[in-house]
Short mmCIF file of C-alpha atoms in Angstrom, two decimals:
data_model
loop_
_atom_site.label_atom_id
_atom_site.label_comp_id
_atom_site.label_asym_id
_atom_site.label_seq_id
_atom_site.Cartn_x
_atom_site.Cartn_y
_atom_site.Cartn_z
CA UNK A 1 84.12 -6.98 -10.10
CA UNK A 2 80.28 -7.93 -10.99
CA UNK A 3 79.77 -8.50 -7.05
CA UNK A 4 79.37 -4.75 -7.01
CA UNK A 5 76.91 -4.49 -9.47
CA UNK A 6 74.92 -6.24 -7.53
CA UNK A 7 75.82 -4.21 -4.22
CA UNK A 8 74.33 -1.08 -6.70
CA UNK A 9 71.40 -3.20 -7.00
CA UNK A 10 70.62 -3.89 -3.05
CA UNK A 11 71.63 0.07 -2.69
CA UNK A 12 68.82 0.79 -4.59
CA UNK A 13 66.58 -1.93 -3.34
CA UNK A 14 66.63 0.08 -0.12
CA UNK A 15 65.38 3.38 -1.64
CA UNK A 16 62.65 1.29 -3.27
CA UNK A 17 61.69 0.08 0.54
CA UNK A 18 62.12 3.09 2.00
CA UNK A 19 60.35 5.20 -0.67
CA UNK A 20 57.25 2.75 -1.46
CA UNK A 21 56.46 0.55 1.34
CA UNK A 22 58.21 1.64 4.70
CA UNK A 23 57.34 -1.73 7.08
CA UNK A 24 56.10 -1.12 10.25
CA UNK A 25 56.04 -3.41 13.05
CA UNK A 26 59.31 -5.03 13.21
CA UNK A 27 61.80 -4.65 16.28
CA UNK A 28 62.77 -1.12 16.97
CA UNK A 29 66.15 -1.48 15.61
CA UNK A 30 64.64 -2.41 11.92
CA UNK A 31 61.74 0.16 12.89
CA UNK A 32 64.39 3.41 13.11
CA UNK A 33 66.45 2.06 10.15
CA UNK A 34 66.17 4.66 6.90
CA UNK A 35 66.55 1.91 4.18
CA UNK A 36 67.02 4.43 1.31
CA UNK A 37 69.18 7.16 3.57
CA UNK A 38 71.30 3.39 3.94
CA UNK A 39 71.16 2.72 0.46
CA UNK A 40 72.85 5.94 -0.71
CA UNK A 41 75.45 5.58 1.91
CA UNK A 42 76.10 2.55 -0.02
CA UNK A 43 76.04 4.18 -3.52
CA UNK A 44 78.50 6.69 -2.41
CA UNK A 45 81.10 4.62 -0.81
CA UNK A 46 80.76 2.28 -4.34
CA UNK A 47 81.29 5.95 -5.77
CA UNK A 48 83.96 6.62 -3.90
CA UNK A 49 85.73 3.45 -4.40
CA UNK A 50 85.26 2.97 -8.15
CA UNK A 51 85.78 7.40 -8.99
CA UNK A 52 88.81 7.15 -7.54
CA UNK A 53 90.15 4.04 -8.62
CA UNK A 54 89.97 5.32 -12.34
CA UNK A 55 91.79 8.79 -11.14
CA UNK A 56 94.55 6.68 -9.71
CA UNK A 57 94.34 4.60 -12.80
CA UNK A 58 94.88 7.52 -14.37
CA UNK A 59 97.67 8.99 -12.71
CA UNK A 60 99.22 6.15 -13.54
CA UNK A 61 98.60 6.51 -17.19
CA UNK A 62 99.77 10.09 -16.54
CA UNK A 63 103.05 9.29 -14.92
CA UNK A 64 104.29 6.65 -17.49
CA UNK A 65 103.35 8.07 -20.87
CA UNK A 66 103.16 11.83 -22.55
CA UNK A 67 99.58 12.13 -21.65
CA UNK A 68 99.18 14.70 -19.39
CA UNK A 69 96.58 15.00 -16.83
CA UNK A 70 94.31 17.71 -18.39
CA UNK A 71 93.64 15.55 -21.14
CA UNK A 72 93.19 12.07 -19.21
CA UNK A 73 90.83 14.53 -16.75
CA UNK A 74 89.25 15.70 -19.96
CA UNK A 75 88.20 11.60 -20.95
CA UNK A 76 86.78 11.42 -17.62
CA UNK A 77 84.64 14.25 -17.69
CA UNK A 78 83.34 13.16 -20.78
CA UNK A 79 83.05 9.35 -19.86
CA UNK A 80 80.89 10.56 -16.96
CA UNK A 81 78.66 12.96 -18.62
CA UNK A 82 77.75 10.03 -21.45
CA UNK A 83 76.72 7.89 -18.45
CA UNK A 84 74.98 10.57 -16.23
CA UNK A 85 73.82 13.60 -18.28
CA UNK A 86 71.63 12.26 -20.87
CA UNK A 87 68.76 10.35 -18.81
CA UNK A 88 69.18 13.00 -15.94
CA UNK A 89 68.01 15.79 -18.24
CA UNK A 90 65.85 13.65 -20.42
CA UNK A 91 63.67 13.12 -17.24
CA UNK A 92 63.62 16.61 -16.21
CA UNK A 93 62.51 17.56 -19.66
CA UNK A 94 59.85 14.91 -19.69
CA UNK A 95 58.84 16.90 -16.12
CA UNK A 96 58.91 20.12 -17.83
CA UNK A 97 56.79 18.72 -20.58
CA UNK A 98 54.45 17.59 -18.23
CA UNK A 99 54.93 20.25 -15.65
CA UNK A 100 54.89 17.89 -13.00
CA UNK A 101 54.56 20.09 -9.77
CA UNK A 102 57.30 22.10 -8.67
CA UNK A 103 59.45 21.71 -12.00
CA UNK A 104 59.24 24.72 -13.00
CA UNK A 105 59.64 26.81 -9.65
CA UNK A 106 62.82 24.66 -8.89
CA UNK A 107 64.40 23.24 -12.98
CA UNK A 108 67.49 26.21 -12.33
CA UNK A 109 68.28 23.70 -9.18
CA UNK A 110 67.63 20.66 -11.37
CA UNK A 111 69.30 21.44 -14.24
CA UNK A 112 72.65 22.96 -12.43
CA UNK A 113 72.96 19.94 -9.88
CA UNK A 114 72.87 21.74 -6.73
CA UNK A 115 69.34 20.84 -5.29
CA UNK A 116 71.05 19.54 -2.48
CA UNK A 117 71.73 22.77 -1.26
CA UNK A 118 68.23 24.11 -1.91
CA UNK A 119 66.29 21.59 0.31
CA UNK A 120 69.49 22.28 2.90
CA UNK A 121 68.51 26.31 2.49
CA UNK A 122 65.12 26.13 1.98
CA UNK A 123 64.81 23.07 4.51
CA UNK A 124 62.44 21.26 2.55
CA UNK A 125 61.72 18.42 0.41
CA UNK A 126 61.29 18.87 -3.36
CA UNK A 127 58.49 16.29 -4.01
CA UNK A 128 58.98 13.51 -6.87
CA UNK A 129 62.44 15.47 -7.17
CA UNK A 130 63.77 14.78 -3.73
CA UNK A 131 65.86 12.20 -4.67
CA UNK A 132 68.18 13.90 -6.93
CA UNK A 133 70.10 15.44 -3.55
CA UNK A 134 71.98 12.85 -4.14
CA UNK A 135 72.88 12.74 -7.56
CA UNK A 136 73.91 16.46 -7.07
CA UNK A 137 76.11 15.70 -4.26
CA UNK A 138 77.92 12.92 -6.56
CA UNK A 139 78.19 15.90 -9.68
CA UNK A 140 79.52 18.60 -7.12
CA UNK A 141 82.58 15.55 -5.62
CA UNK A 142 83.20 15.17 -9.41
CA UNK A 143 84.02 18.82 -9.99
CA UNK A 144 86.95 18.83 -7.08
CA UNK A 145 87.97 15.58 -6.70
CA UNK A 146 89.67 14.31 -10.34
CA UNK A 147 92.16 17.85 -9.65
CA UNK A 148 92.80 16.89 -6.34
CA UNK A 149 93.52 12.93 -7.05
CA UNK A 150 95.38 13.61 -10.21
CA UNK A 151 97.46 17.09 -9.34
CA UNK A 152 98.43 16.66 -5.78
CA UNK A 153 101.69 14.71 -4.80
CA UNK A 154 101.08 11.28 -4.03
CA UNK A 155 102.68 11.81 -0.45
CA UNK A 156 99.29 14.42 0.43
CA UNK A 157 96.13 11.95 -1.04
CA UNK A 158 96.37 9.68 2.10
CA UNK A 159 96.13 13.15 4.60
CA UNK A 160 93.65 14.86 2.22
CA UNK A 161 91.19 11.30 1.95
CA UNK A 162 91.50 11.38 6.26
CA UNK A 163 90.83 15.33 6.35
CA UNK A 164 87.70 14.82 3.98
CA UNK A 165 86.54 12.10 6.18
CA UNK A 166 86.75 14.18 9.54
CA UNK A 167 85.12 17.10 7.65
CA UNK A 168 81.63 15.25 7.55
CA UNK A 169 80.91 14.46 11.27
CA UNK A 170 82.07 17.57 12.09
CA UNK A 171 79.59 19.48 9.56
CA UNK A 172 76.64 17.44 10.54
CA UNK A 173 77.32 17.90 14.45
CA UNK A 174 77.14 21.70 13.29
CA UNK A 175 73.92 21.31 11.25
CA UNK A 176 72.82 19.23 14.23
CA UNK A 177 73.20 22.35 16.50
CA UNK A 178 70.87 24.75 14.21
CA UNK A 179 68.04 22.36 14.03
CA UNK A 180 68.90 21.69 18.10
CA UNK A 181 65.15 19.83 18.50
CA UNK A 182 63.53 16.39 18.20
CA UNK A 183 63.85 15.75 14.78
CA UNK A 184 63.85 12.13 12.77
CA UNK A 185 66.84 11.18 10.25
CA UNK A 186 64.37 11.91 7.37
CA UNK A 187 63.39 15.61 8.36
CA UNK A 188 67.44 16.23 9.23
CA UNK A 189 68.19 18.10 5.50
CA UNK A 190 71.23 19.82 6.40
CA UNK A 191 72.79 16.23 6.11
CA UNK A 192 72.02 16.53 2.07
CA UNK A 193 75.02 19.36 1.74
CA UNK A 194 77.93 17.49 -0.16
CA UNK A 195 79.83 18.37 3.07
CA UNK A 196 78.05 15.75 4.93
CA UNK A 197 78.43 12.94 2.76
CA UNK A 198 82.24 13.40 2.34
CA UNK A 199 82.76 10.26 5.16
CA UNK A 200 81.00 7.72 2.96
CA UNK A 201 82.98 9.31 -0.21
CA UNK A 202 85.90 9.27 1.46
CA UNK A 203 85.87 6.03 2.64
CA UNK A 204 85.55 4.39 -0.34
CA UNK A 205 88.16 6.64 -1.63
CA UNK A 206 90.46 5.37 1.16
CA UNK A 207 89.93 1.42 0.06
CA UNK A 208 90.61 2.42 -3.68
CA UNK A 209 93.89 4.11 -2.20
CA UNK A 210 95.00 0.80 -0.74
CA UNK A 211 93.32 -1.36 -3.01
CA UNK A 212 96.44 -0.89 -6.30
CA UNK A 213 98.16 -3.78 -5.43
CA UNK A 214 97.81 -7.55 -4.07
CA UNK A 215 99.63 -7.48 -0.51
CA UNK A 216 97.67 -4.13 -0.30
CA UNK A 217 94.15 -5.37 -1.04
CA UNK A 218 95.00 -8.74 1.37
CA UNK A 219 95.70 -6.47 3.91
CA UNK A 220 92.83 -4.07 3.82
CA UNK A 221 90.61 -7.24 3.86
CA UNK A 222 91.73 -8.50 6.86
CA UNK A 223 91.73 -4.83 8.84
CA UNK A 224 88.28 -4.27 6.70
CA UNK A 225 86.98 -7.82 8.57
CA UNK A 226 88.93 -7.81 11.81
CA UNK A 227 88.79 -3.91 13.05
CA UNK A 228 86.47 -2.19 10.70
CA UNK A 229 83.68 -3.96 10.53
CA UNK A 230 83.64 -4.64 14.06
CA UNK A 231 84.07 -0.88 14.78
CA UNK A 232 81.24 0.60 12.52
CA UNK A 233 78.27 -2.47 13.78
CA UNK A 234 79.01 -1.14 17.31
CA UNK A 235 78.96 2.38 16.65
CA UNK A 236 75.66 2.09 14.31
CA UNK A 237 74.09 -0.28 17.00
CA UNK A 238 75.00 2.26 19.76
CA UNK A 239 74.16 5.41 18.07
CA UNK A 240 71.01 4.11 16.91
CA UNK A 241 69.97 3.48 20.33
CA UNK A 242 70.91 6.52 21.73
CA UNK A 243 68.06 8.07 19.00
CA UNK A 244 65.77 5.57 19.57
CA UNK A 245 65.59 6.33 23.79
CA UNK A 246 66.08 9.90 23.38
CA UNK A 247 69.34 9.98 24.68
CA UNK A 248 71.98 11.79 22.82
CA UNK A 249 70.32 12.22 19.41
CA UNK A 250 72.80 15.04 18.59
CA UNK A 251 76.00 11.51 18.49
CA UNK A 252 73.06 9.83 16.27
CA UNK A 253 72.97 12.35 13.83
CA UNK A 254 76.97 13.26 13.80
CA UNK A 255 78.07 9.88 13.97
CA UNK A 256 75.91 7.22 12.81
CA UNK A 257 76.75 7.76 8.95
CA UNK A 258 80.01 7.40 9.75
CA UNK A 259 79.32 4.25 11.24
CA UNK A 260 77.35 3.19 8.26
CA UNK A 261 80.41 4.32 5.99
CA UNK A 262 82.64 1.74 7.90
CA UNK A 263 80.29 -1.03 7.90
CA UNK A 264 79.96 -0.34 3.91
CA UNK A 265 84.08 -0.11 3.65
CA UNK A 266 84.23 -3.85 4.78
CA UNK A 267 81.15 -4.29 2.52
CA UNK A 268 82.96 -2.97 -0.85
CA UNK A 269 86.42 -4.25 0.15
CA UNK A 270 84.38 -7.99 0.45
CA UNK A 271 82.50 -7.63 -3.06
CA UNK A 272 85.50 -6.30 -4.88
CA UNK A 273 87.74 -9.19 -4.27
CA UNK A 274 84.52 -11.42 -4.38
CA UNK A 275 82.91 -12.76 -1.89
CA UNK A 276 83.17 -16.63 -1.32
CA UNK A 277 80.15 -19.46 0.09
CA UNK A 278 76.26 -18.18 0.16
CA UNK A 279 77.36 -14.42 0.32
CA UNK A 280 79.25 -14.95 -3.08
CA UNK A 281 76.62 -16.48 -4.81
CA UNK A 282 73.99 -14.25 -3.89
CA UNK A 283 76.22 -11.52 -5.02
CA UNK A 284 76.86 -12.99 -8.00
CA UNK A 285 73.55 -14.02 -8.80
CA UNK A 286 72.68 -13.05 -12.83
CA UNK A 287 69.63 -10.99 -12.09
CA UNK A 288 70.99 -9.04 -9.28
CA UNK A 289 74.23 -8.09 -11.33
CA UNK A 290 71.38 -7.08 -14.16
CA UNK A 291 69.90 -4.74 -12.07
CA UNK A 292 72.75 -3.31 -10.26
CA UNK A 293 73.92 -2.33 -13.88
CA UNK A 294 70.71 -0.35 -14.80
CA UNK A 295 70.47 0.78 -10.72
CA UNK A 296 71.06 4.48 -12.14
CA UNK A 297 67.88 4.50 -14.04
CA UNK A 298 66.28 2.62 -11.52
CA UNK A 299 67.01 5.58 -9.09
CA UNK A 300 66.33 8.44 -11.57
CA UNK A 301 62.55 7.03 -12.47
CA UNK A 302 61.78 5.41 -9.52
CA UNK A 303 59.82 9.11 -7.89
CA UNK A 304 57.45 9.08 -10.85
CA UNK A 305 56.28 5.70 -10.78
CA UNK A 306 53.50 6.31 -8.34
CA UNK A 307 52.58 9.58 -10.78
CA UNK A 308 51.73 6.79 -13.10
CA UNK A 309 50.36 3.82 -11.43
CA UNK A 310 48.23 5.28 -8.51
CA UNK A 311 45.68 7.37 -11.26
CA UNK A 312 45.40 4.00 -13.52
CA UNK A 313 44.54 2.15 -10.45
CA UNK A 314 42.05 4.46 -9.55
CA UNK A 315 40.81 4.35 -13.02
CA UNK A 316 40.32 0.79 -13.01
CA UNK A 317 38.32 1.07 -9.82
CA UNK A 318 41.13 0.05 -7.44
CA UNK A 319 42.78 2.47 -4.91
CA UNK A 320 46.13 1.68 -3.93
CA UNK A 321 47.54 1.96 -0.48
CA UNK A 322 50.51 4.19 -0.69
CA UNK A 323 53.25 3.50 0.99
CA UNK A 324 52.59 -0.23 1.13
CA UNK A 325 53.50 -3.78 0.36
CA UNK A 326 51.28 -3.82 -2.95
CA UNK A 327 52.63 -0.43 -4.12
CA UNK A 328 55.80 -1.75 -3.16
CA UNK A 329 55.48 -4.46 -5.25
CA UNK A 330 53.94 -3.07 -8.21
CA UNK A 331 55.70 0.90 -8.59
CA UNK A 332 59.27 -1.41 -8.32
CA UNK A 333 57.64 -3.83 -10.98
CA UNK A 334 56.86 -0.49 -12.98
CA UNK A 335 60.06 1.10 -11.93
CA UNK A 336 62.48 -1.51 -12.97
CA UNK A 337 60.78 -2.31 -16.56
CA UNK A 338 61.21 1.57 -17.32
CA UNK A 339 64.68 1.49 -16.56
CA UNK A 340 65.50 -1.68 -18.22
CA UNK A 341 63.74 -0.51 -21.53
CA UNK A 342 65.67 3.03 -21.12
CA UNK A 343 69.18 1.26 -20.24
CA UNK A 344 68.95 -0.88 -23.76
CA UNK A 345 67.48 1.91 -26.22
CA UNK A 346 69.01 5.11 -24.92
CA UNK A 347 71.56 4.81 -22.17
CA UNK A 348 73.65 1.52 -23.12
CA UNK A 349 73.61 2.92 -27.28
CA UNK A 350 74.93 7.15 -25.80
CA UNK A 351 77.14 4.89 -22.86
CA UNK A 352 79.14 2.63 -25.89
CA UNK A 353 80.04 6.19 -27.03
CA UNK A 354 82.77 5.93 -23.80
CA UNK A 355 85.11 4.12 -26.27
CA UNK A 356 85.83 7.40 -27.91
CA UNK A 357 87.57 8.65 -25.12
CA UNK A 358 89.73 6.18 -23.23
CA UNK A 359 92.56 7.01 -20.68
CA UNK A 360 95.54 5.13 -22.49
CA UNK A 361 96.75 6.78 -26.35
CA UNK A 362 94.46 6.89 -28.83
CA UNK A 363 94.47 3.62 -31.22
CA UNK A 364 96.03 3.31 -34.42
CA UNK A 365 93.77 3.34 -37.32
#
């Protein structure tokens, strides 16, 4: 499915907006839009989608051989520490190294996935670290959900996928309540518990769930196209409106991720069975799907780039406006040739190590 590669890479493109240039002047609607916040709604209904897909997989494996599911849980734990461990803590050592500020008051957060929950306690952002909320939020769904997918009876993962779904509206109305004043999406932290990202999750969990077979995956499309898609434009359209005039900020901020997480469902249900005409090739353009696959390093470094560029700037006599379209320009220029020089020497040699631990029996010699 190389369309969603490059759905990872337009995910990320988003953060990269959001994070280095933030354009101002366009109609309001484009104005109030949080590129990045949109971005990882994307990434986690992808996450979603694909993380379940291989526990159903799985429990397939699981259900028609002697493997049982503590082992095939076992491969997947290791499969996704190879991919997500080893640059995660090579940065944060490099920050350590370099004592980057606010490392070392926060690295027990960093190191344990779970600064999510301190900028959600503490209600603040961590600085060139603020990004990893998300990547904790993605560790602490792969700690439950692999059990729950793989150990539950099939009858309950349909009820337990809507439940999870419900939870997150519900938890951000609440977080919503404490904060109870004027605030934009980017100062609303409570929304970076794991709890409030369980709608996108689960919605890409749901399209995996319906996604194992032909007639299935025919008929998601056409709900996906017909009543989802529909559905989730109106409600982001309307709820973004109703923050933008100071209406009823409080449905904004309970409801308007959902509304992303159904726009996104049709999004990943299109890529995944491939997208035909303009959209298709876009999606299937070479470069895109090259960047989608090294998004994950693209996210990690992306923070530091300005640590880097702004003082050799300086030192060449040039000060660079930050955010901007220039630093835009040149920190995802920066950003993206880190990444692709760390995705071919150290993550792509540690990821090939995956073939050590695959989900069927263990090859002949």
């Amino acid at each position: 499915m190389p369309q969603l590669d490059a759905l990872r890479f337009f995910a990320v493109l988003g953060v990269l907006v959001s994070h280095f240039w933030i354009p101002k002047g366009l109609v309001w609607l484009f104005t109030d839009m949080d590129w990045g916040w949109m971005g990882v709604r994307l990434f986690f209904v992808l996450s979603g989608f694909l993380i379940t897909g291989i526990l159903l997989d799985a429990r397939q494996v699981a259900e028609n051989t002697t493997l049982t599911p503590l082992y095939l849980i076992r491969q997947f734990y290791a499969r996704r520490f190879l991919r997500i461990f080893p640059v995660y803590y090579l940065v944060i050592g490099i920050a350590l190294l370099l004592n980057i500020p606010l490392v070392r008051e926060i690295w027990i957060w960093l190191i344990t996935y779970t600064t999510n929950i301190y900028i959600s306690l503490s209600n603040t952002w961590i600085g060139n670290f603020s990004h990893f909320w998300s990547l904790a939020v993605e560790e602490q769904f792969y700690l439950i959900w692999p059990c729950l997918i793989l150990f539950l009876p099939r009858k309950w993962l349909s009820p337990l996928i809507v439940l999870a779904i419900l939870v997150a509206p519900i938890y951000r109305f609440w977080g919503y309540q404490i904060y109870r004043h004027d605030i934009s999406p980017f100062d609303f932290k409570a929304a970076t518990f794991t709890l409030a990202s369980l709608d996108s999750l689960g919605m890409g969990a749901l399209l995996a769930l319906h996604w194992r077979d032909s007639a299935g995956r025919e008929k998601t499309r056409k709900y996906a196209s017909r009543l989802v898609l529909p559905i989730g434009f109106f409600l982001y359209v309307t709820t973004l409106a109703l923050y933008h005039y100071h209406i009823k900020p409080s449905v904004f901020f309970t409801l308007n991720d959902f509304a992303l997480s159904l726009i996104f469902f049709w999004l990943v249900s299109g890529a995944a069975m491939g997208f035909k005409a303009a959209t298709g090739k876009i999606l299937s353009f070479p470069m895109f799907v090259y960047l989608g696959k090294i998004s994950y390093g693209i996210y990690i470094y992306h923070y530091f780039m300005p640590l880097i560029l702004v003082p050799v700037l300086n030192g060449l006599g040039f000060k660079l406006q930050t955010p901007g379209p220039l630093n835009f320009i040149l920190a995802s220029a920066l950003t993206i040739a880190v990444a692709s020089i760390s995705w071919h020497l150290f993550e792509y040699p540690i990821n090939n190590l995956k073939r050590y631990f695959q989900y069927g029996p263990a090859p002949n010699p």
